[in-house]
Every structure is written in structure tokens, then in C-alpha cells.
XYZ file of C-alpha atoms in Angstrom:
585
model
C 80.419 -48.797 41.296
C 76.987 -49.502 40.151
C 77.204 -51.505 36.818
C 74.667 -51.968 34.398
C 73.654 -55.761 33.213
C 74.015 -54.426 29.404
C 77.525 -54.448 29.786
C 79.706 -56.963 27.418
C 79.225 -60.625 28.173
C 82.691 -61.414 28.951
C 83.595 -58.749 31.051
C 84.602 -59.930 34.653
C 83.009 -56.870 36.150
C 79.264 -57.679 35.117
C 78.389 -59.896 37.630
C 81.503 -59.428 39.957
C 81.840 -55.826 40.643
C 84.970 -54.372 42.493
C 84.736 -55.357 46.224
C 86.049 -51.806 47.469
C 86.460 -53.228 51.162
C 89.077 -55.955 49.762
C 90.858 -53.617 47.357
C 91.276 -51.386 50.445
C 92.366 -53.915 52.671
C 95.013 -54.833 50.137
C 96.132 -52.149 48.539
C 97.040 -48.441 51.054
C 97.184 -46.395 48.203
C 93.643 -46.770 47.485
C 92.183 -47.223 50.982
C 92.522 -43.718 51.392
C 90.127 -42.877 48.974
C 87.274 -45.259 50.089
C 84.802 -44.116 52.694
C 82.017 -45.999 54.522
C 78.110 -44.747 54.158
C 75.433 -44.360 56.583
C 74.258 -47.742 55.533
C 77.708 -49.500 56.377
C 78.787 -49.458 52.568
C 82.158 -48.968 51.235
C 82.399 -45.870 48.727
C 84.489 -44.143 46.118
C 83.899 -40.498 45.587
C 84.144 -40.260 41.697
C 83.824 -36.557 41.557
C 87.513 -36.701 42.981
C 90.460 -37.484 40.389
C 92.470 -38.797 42.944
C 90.009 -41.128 44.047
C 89.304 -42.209 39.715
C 93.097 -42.498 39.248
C 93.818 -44.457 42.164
C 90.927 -47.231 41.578
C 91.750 -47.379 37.805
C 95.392 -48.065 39.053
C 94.332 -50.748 41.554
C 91.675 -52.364 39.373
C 94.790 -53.223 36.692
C 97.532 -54.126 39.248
C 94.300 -56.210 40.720
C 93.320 -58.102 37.902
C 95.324 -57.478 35.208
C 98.890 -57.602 37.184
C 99.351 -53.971 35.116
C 101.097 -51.270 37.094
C 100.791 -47.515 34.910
C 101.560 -44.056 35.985
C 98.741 -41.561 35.105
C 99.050 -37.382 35.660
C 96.284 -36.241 36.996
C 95.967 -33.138 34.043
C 95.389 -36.437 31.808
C 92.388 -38.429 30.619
C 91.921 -40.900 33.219
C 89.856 -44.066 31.895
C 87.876 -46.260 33.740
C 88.833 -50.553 33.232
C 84.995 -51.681 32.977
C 84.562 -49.270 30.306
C 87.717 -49.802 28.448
C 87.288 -53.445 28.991
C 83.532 -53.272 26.553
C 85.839 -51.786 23.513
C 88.765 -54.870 24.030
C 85.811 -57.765 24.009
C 83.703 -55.832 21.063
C 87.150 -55.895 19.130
C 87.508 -59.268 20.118
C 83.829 -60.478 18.697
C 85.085 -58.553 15.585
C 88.084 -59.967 14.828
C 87.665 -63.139 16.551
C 90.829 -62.321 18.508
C 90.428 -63.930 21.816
C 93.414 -65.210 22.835
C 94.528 -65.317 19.289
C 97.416 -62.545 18.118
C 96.258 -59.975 16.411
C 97.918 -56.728 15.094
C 95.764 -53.306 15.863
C 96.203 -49.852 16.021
C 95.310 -47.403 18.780
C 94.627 -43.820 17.094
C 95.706 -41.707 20.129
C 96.885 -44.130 23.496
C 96.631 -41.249 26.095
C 98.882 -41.299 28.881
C 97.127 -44.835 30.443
C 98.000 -46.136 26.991
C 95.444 -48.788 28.183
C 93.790 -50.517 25.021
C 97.375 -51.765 24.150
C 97.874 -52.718 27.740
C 94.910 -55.090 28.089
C 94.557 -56.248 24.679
C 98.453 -57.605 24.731
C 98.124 -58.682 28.041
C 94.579 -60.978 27.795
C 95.043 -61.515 23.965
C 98.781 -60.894 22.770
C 97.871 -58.824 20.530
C 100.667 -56.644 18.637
C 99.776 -52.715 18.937
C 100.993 -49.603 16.842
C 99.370 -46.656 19.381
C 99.864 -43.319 18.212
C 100.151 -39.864 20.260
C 100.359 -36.141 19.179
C 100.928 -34.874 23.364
C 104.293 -34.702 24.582
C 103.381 -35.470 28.166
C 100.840 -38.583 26.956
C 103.145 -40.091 24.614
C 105.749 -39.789 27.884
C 104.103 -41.635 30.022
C 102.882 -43.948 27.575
C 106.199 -45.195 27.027
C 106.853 -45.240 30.442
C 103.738 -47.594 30.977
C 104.982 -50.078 28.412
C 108.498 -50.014 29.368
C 107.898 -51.159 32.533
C 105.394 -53.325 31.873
C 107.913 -55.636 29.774
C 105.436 -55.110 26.770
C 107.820 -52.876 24.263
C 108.010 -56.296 21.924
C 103.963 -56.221 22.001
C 103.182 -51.914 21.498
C 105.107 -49.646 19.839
C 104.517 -46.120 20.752
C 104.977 -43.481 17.776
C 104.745 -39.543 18.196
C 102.623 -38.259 15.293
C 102.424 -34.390 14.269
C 98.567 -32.860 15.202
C 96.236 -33.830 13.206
C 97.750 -37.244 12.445
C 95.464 -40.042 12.435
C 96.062 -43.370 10.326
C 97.413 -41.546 6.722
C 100.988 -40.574 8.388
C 101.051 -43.152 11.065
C 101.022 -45.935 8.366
C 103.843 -44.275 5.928
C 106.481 -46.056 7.436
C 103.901 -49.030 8.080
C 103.805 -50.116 4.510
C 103.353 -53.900 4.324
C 101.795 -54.761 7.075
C 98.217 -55.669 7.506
C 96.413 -54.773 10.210
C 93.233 -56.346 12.028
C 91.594 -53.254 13.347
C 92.158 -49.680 14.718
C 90.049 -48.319 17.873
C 90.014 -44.937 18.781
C 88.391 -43.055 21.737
C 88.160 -39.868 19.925
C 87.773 -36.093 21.292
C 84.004 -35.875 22.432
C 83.585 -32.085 22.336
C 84.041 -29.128 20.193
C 84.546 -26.205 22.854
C 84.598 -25.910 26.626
C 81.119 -25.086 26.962
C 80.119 -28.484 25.144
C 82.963 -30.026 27.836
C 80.916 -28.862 30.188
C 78.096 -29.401 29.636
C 76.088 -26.297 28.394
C 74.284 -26.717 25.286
C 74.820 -29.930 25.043
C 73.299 -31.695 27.718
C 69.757 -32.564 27.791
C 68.300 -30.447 31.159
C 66.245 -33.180 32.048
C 69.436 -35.333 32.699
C 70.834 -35.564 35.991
C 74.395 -34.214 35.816
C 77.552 -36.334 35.763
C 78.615 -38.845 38.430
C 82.168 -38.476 37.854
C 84.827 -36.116 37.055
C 85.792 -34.871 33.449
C 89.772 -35.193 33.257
C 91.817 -34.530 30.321
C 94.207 -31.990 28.237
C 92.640 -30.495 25.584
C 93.972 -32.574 22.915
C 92.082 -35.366 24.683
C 88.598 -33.891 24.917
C 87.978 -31.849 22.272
C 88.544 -31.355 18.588
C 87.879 -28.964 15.577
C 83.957 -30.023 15.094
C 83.325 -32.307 17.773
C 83.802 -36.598 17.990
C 81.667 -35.873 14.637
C 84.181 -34.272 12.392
C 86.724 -36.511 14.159
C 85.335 -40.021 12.956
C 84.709 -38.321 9.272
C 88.071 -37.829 9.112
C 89.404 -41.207 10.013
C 86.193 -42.527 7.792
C 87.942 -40.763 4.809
C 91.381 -42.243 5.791
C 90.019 -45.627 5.328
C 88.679 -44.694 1.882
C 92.295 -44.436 0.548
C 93.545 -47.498 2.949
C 90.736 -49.391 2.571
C 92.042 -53.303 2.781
C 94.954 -52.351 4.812
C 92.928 -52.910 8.229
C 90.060 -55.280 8.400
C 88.155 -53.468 10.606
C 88.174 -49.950 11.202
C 86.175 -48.525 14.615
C 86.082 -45.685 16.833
C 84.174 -45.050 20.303
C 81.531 -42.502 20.005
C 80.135 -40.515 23.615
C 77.052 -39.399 21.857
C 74.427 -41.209 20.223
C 73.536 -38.523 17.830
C 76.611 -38.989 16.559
C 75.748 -42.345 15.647
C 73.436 -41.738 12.791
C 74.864 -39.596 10.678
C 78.279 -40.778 10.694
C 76.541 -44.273 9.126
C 74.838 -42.358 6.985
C 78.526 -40.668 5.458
C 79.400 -44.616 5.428
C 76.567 -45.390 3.389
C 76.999 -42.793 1.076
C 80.532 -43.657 0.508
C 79.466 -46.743 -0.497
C 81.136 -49.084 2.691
C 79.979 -52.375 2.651
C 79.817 -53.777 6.267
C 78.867 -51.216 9.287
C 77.571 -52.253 12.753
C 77.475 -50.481 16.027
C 77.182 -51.570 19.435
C 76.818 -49.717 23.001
C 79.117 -49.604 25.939
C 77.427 -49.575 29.517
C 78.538 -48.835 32.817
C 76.883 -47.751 35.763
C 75.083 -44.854 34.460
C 77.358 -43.780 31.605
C 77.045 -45.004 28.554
C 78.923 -44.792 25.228
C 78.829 -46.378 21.625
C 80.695 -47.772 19.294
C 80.878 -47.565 15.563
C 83.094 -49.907 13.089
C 83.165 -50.853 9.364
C 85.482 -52.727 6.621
C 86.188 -53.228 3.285
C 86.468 -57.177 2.955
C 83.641 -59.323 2.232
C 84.435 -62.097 3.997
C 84.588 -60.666 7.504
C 81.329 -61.879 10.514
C 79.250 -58.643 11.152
C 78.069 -58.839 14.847
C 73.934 -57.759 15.150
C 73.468 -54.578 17.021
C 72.471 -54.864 20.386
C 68.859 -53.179 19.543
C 68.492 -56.508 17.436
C 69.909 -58.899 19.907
C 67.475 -57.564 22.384
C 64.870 -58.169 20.445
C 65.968 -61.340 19.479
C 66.421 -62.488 22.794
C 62.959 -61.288 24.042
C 60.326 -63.636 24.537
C 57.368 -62.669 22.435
C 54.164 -63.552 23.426
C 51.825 -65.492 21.264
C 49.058 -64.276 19.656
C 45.610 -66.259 20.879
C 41.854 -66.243 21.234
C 39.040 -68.485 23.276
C 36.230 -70.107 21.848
C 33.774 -70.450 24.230
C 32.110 -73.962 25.633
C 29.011 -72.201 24.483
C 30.073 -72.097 21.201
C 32.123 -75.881 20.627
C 28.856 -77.945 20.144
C 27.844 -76.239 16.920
C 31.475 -76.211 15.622
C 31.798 -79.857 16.282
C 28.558 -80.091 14.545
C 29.802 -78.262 11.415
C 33.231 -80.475 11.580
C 30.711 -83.332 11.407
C 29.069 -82.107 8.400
C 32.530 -81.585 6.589
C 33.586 -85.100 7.632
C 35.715 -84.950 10.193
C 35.512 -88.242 12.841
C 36.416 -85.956 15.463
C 36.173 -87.292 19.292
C 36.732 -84.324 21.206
C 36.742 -80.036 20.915
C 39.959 -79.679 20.232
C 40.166 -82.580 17.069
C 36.945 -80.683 15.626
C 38.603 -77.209 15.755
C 41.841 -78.622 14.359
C 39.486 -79.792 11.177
C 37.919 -76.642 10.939
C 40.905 -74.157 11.262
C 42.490 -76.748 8.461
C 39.301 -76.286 6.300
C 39.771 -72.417 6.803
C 43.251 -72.362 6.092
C 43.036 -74.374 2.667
C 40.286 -72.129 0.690
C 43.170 -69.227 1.735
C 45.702 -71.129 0.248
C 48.112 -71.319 3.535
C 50.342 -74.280 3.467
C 50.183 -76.140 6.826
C 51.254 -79.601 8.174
C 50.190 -81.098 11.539
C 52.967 -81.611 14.375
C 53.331 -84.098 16.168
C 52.265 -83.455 20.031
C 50.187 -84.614 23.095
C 46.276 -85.908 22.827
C 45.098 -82.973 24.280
C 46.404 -80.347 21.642
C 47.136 -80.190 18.034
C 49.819 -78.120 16.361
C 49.937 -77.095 12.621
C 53.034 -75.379 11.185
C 51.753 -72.780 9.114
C 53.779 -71.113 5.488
C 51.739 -68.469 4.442
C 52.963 -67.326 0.449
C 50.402 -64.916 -0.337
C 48.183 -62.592 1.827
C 44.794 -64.113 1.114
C 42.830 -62.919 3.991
C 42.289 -58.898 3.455
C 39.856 -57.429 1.337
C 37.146 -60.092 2.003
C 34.212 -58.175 1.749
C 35.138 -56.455 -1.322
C 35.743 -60.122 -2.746
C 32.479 -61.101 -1.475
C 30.751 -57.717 -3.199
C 32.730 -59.070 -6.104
C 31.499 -62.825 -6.013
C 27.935 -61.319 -5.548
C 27.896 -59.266 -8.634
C 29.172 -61.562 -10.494
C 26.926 -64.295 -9.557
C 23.742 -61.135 -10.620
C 24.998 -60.624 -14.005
C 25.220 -64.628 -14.463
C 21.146 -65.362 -15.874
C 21.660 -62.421 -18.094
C 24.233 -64.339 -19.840
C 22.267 -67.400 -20.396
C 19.910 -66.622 -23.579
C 23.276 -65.525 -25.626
C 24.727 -68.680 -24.394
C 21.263 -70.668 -25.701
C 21.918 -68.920 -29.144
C 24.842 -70.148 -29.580
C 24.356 -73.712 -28.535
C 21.131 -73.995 -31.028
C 23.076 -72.070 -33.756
C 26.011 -74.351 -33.815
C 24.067 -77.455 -35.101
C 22.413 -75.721 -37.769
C 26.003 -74.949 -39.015
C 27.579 -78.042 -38.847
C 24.877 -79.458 -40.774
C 24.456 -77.508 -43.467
C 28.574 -77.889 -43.604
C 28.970 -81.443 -43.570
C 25.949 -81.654 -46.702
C 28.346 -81.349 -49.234
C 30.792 -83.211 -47.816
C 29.150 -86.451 -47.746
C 27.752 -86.039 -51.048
C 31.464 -85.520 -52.788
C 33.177 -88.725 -50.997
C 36.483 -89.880 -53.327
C 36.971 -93.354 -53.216
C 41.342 -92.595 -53.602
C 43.077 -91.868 -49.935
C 44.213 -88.297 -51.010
C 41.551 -86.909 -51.903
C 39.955 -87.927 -48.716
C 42.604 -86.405 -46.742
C 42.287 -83.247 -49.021
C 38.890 -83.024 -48.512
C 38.886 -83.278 -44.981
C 41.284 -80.579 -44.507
C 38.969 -78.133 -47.399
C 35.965 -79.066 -45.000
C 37.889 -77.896 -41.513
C 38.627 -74.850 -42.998
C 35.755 -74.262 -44.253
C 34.098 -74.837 -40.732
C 36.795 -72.260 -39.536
C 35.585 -69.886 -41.669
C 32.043 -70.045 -40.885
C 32.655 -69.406 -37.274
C 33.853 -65.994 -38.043
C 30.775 -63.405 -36.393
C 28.440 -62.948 -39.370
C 24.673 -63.473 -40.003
C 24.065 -67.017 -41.794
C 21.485 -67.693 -44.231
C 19.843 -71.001 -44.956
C 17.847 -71.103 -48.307
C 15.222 -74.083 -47.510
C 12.750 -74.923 -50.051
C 9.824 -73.901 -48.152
C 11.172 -70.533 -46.383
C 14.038 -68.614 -46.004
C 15.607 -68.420 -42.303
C 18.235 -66.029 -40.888
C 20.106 -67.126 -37.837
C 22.842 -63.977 -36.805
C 24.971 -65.690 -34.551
C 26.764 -64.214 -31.312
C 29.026 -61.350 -31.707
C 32.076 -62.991 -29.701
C 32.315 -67.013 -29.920
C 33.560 -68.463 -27.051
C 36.385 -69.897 -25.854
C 35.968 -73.543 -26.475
C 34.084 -72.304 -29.929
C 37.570 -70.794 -30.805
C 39.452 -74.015 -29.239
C 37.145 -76.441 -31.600
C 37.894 -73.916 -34.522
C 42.279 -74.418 -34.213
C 41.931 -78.595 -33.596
C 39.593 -78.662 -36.976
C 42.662 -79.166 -39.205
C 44.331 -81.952 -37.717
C 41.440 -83.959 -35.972
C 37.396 -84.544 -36.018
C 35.326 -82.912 -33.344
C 32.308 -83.051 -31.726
C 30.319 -80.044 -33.123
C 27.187 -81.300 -31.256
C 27.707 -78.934 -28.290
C 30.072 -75.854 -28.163
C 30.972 -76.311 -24.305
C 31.560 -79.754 -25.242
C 34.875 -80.754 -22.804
C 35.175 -84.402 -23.686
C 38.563 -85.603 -25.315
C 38.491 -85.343 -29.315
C 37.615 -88.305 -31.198
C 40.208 -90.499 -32.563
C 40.239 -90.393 -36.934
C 38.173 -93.100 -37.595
C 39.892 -96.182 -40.007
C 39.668 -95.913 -43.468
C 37.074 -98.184 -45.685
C 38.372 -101.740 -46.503
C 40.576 -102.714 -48.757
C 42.114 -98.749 -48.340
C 45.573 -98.285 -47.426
C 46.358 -96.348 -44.328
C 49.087 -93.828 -46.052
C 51.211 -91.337 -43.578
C 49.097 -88.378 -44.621
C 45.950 -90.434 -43.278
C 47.242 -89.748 -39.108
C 47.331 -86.365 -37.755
C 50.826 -85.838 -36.565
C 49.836 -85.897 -33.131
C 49.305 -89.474 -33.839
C 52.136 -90.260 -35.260
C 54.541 -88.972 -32.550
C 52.420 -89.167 -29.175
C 54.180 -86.635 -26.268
C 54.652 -88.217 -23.064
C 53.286 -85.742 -20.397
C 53.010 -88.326 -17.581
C 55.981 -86.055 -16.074
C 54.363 -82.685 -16.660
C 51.564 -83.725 -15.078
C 52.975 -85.467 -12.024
C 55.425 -82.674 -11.194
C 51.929 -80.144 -11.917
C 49.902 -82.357 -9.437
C 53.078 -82.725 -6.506
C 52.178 -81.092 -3.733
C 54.047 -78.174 -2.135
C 55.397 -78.343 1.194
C 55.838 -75.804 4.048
C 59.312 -77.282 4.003
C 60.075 -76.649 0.335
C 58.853 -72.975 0.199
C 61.613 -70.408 -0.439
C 60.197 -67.356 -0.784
C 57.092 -66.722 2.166
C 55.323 -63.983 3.895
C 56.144 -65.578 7.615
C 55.799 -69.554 9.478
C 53.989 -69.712 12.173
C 53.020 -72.725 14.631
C 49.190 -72.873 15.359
C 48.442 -74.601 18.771
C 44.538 -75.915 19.928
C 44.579 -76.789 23.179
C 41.971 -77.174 25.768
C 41.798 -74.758 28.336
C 39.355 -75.800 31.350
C 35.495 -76.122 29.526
C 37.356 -73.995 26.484
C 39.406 -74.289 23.262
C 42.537 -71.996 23.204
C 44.029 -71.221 20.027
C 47.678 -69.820 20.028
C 49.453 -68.739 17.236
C 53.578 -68.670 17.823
C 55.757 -66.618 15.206
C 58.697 -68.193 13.733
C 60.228 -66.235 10.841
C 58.819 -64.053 8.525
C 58.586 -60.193 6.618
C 55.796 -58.476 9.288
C 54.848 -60.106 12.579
C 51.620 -57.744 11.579
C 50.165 -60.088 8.699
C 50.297 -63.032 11.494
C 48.110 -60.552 13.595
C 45.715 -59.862 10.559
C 45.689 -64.071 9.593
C 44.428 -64.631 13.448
C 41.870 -61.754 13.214
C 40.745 -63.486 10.455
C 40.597 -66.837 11.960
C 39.042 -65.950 15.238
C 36.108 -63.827 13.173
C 35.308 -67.166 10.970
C 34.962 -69.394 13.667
C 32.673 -66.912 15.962
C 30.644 -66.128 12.671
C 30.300 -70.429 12.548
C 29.123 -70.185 15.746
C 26.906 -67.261 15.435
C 25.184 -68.292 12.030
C 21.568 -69.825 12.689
């Protein structure tokens, strides 16, 4: 029996398969059935029922201390296989060794999923049988295994499957339900023809069963729809519903009917053994219950992936120490130097990083990346370019402006200083007539200055700028500089009133009067973020530089993350900066 290493963790025949020679020393019944090869090797024909019933029969008397009856006109199951569905329950439920109450939608004549699951776990079974003969021998199986406190066998019209079993089952809650449902539509599909993939080699074992065990209106597909609908109306009455599947196109749409019925928690796993394999699909209704990962996922979990890296040659390292030198790094070797520069790189992109602690010879950064700042870099460039062509034509507006700004403030302020009011109010009145006034005149318009000797028009710029329009709002409650228009130094305080002039309430701009305390804006705008105190990131990733014979390796490790891809882009993007560094006269 040739057993495949993807078969279920616990199961005692992964890594101890059935020593045939033993079992036949032990056992006569089933020495008959073994036969030695040319290379000295014991061997079961599996093409021979007699041969499958007798080794299922010694496997559970073996290592289960089980002894059942099975007719050879009956399905007759294999233990490792059975044994996948009792330990995926198991991880399900988390019902090993713990009791557990489940239901077995058609037991067979084996009636084995009750039979190991009370034995290893002591779980309580309600197993359910439309064939006379199966639900005969069944009993039989049970009855003389001591287990009729532990499995109750029911006879169910056709067509039962958990609806009329449960009518008389009213107020109990079950854990689960497993079914190993009719595979096959016709007898052509049974054997084979249509349905089997040429390109397969054909079966290793022989296809036993009545016809109320192997096939069904529609196939396994209809079959599982049909219990899938059952648990729409029982919903919360089992935790878990599943049912063994022996074809993995049947796997997709059948989660696909789950999803559209709006179930909440699906998973599926795979059954191996030797060269058959089967699935398993299972859902529920309660939030609270642990879905297991797929096995796809846990493989890829499990595998070891490779990091992404690059070399920089020995040719190269002198110049890029020289340009960590320039930036200010004290670096004393290759590796301290690249460290500085990949740090240099990785702040203009805005990727949050943090050095690790590790050995002289390498340094480590632990990178959060937030925002995908690397693509697109030579349309940002084309950008900055433009940009920085279209800058002098700019300037002579902006010289307008400046030299038109003066002109205005003077010819404001004139009147002003030629109308002073000795009283306090009339000062503060003025003041405020005079700001708006200075508003107004910022509006776009063409100014004209009547001077004794000539006349001079002075159109200003169409759109003021920004800190033109900032210096327009702050004119009502405080003075400003109106020397220079880019002006960014703080606003002058009001200046004190003449002596022997009361200071009166109206006299200090309310900002005065009630100062805000921003200290805290401003220290929780200047804080730092973390790698560690990021929520919401595109992937983390540890960057290694390490010293590889005369060169500098740099390996980049994935962690967690949306794409592994955007790591892949990020080191592209490194490895291109540094080699341009390097290749830059």
C-alpha cells in the first residue's frame, strides 16, 4: 500500500504503513490474500474484493480492536482513507478525544465513520441508511462491537438525507454531519467512460458497491446541493455540515451554490492515499467556529520562499563608498556604506525602515512600505523637467508684482498718517477702515497714481498670489509687512499705544487676547511614524547587506504583505539606483 506524504498529520498510516508480512503472520484470514513479488515483497492484489475486504477487516481488528462483517456486493472502504475524514472532523470540531455528537448521512454496511470516531474519540453518532442489506449489517457491526450506547442506526425512506432523519431529533444539537456521497450518475460514469481523463492510468483497485452506494440522480453534484439546501432550513442545528467529494470539479461549483446562498464559513481540504485521492467540502452557520486553511494555502505557507537579491560588484564599491562619504556617512567598510546609501534611497521614497540588530559583517533594515513610490519614475522625472522649463517664464510676472506692491501700500498708508485721532477708538476704527481698504485694492484692476509731474499706470497681475491673498485675510486683525509679497516672516506684534493712552480691549486683536496652545498639534505633527505602528501597508520586508567574498549581497526577505510582486518591483528599483551610482561619471 503505497501512501502518499499529503495524507492527514495524525494518521498512524503516514509514516507507518501496514507491514503485510506481520498482518499475515498474525492473522490466516488475510494471509491468503498476500503474495510475495519478484523482488521478495509482500503484496495485496487490490483489483480482488476479497483481498480489499479482508485487509480492511484486519487493519480494524489490528489497530482499532474493531471486528465488522462486510458483503462483498457492498461498498467496501479502505481505513487510511476513512481515517483523513475522522481527523479533518476532528480539526473542525476540535473533537479529539473530546465527545462529540455527529451524524453519518448514509453508514454503508462497514458503518465505519461511527466505528472509529466512537472508538478513538467517543463520539455519539446518529448514522442513517436507506438499503435493507447495509442498514443490516450495520447494526450487526455495532451490536457486536458493544457500541449501541455510542451509534444509533435509523432506516430512512430513499431520498432521506438530514430533513427526515432529524424529525424525531428535535432538540438536540449536533457538531457535524459527514457524508461519503454517491460519486456517479450512471454506470458508464461508474466505470469510467466519459468521465475519466484518457491520459490517466486506470484504477488500482476494485469499484464495489450497490447502486444506492455509487450513484445518484445527477451525480455527487446534485447530491451535496441537496444536503446544502437541507442546511439552509437547519442551519444552527449542526455546527458543521461536510460531505466527501471524489471529484475535484465538483469542488468549485458546489462553493460557488454556498456563496450564493449567502453561507458564511466554507473550507475544503483533500484526502490522499496511495494514488487515489478525494476531497472534502464543509461549511456552518455560527460565527464563532475556527475555519482550518486549505491545504493549497498551507502548502504555500509552509514553503520556503527564496529571497529576492542582487550583487554589487567589488568594481563598483569604491565609488559607492565614495558617494556615502559625500552624504556623510563615517562608514568603515562596504557593507556600512551600502547600508547608508540603500537608507538614503529608501527615505526620498518614503519607505519606513529601522535597522536590526545583527552581526558586524551585515546590516538588516526592516522595511514598511505604505505607498508604492517607486513606478512611474521617468514620467515623474519628464514631469520635474518641465516644470523646472516653464520656471524663468514665470519670473518677470513675479517681478511685477513684487515692485507693484510697494507703490500700493504707499499711496494707502498717505492718508492714513495724515488723519491720526488722538481718542483710542477712533484709532482702532481707523485701522480696521485702512485694512479694508488695502483688501480692496488687491482685487485685479489697473491702478492709477496722479503725481504732480506725470501720470503713471501700473496694471497689476491678473491672479495675486497665495501669500498676496494670505496678507489680504490677516489685514483686519493684525499689521503686516507689505514690503515684500513672498514675505514668510511671522506678523508683527500691534505696536503700544502713545503715552498717557489707555490700552482698551478693542486695542488687542483677539488672537492676543486668548493665545491657542499648539505645542501639542505640533509635537504629535512632528512624531515620527514607526514600521511598528503602521496599520494599514503594502507589505514588510527585511533588507539584509552582507558581504559575499570581494562583493556586497543584498537580500530582500518577505514578511507579510498585499503582492509579493511590489517587493520584486521595490528591489528592481533599488538594484537600478545603485548600478546607475556606480555607472554615473
Amino acid at each position: 500500500m503505497a501512501l502518499n506524504k499529503s495524507m492527514h498529520p495524525r494518521n498512524r498510516y503516514k509514516d507507518k504503513p501496514p507491514d503485510f508480512a506481520y498482518l499475515a503472520s498474525k492473522y490466516p484470514d488475510f494471509q491468503q490474500h498476500v503474495h510475495t513479488s519478484l523482488t521478495g515483497r509482500p503484496m495485496v492484489n487490490f483489483k480482488e474484493p476479497e483481498a480489499v475486504r479482508a485487509l480492511t477487516c484486519t487493519l480494524l481488528k489490528e489497530d482499532f480492536g474493531l471486528t465488522i462483517e462486510i458483503p462483498l456486493e457492498r461498498l467496501i472502504p479502505t481505513v487510511p482513507l476513512r481515517l483523513n475524514y475522522i481527523h479533518w472532523v476532528e480539526d473542525l470540531i476540535d473533537g479529539q478525544g473530546q465527545p462529540r455528537k455527529g451524524i453519518d448521512i448514509g453508514t454503508g454496511a462497514s458503518c465505519i465513520y461511527p466505528l472509529l470516531g466512537a472508538t478513538m474519540n467517543g463520539w455519539y453518532f446518529l448514522a442513517t441508511e436507506v438499503d435493507d442489506i447495509c442498514f443490516d449489517y450495520a447494526t450487526k457491526n455495532v451490536e457486536q462491537n458493544t457500541l449501541s450506547d455510542l451509534i444509533k442506526v435509523v432506516k430512512v425512506p430513499q431520498k432521506t438525507l438530514l430533513m427526515d432523519a432529524l424529525k424525531e431529533e428535535t432538540a438536540i444539537v449536533y457538531d457535524f454531519c459527514m457524508c461519503n456521497p454517491p460519486f456517479f450518475a450512471n454506470q458508464l460514469e461508474a466505470k469510467g467512460v466519459n468521465s475519466r481523463n484518457s491520459r490517466r492510468p486506470p484504477p488500482s483497485s476494485v469499484n464495489t458497491g450497490g447502486v444506492t452506494e455509487i450513484m445518484a440522480e445527477g451525480g455527487e453534484l446534485e447530491f451535496v446541493k441537496r444536503i446544502i439546501h437541507d442546511s439552509l432550513q437547519l442551519k444552527t442545528r449542526l455546527r458543521w455540515y461536510s460531505c466527501m467529494l471524489g471529484k475535484k470539479c465538483s469542488l468549485a461549483p458546489l462553493k460557488e451554490e454556498l456563496r450564493m446562498q449567502g453561507v458564511p464559513k466554507v473550507t475544503h481540504t483533500e484526502f490522499c492515499q496511495g494514488r487515489t485521492m478525494r476531497w472534502a467540502l464543509a461549511w456552518s452557520f455560527y460565527d464563532d467556529v475556527i475555519v482550518p486553511s486549505p491545504p493549497n494555502k498551507r502548502r504555500k505557507l509552509e514553503k520556503v520562499r527564496k529571497p529576492l537579491s542582487f550583487t554589487l560588484p567589488e568594481a563598483g564599491l569604491k565609488e559607492l563608498r565614495a558617494k556615502a562619504s559625500a552624504l556623510g556617512c563615517a562608514a568603515t567598510n562596504s557593507v556600512n556604506s551600502i547600508a547608508a546609501l540603500l537608507e538614503k534611497i529608501l527615505t526620498d521614497l518614503r519607505v519606513l525602515h529601522k535597522r536590526l540588530p545583527c552581526t558586524k559583517q551585515q546590516q538588516s533594515l526592516f522595511l514598511t512600505t505604505v505607498e508604492n513610490t517607486w513606478i512611474y519614475g521617468r514620467q515623474k522625472r519628464r514631469e520635474q523637467n518641465r516644470q523646472l522649463r516653464e520656471l524663468p517664464r514665470a519670473l518677470p510676472s513675479a517681478a511685477t508684482g513684487c515692485q507693484s506692491t510697494p507703490v500700493t501700500t504707499a499711496s494707502a498708508t498717505t492718508p492714513s498718517s495724515q488723519n491720526k485721532q488722538p481718542s483710542t477708538q477712533s484709532t482702532g476704527s481707523h485701522q480696521a477702515k485702512t485694512a479694508q481698504e488695502l483688501a480692496s485694492q488687491q482685487q485685479p484692476a489697473e491702478l492709477t497714481l496722479n503725481s504732480s509731474s506725470t501720470n503713471k499706470t501700473i496694471k497689476e497681475p491678473e491672479k495675486p498670489t497665495d501669500e498676496q491673498t494670505k496678507v489680504s485675510e490677516n489685514t483686519t486683525g493684525e499689521d503686516v509687512d507689505m514690503e515684500s509679497p513672498t514675505s514668510t516672516e511671522a506678523p508683527k506684534q500691534p505696536q503700544a499705544p502713545a503715552t498717557g493712552q489707555e490700552t482698551g480691549p478693542e486695542d488687542v486683536p483677539a488672537a492676543a487676547q486668548e493665545p491657542k496652545d499648539t505645542s501639542q498639534e505640533v509635537v504629535a505633527a512632528k512624531r515620527p511614524c514607526t514600521p511598528d505602528s503602521i496599520q494599514h501597508f503594502l507589505f514588510k520586508c527585511v533588507l539584509n547587506v552582507m558581504l559575499e567574498e570581494s562583493d556586497v549581497m543584498i537580500e530582500m526577505h518577505w514578511v507579510e504583505g498585499q503582492n509579493k510582486d511590489l517587493m520584486n518591483q521595490l528591489c528592481t528599483y533599488l538594484k537600478n539606483t545603485l548600478l546607475k551610482t556606480v555607472g554615473k561619471p
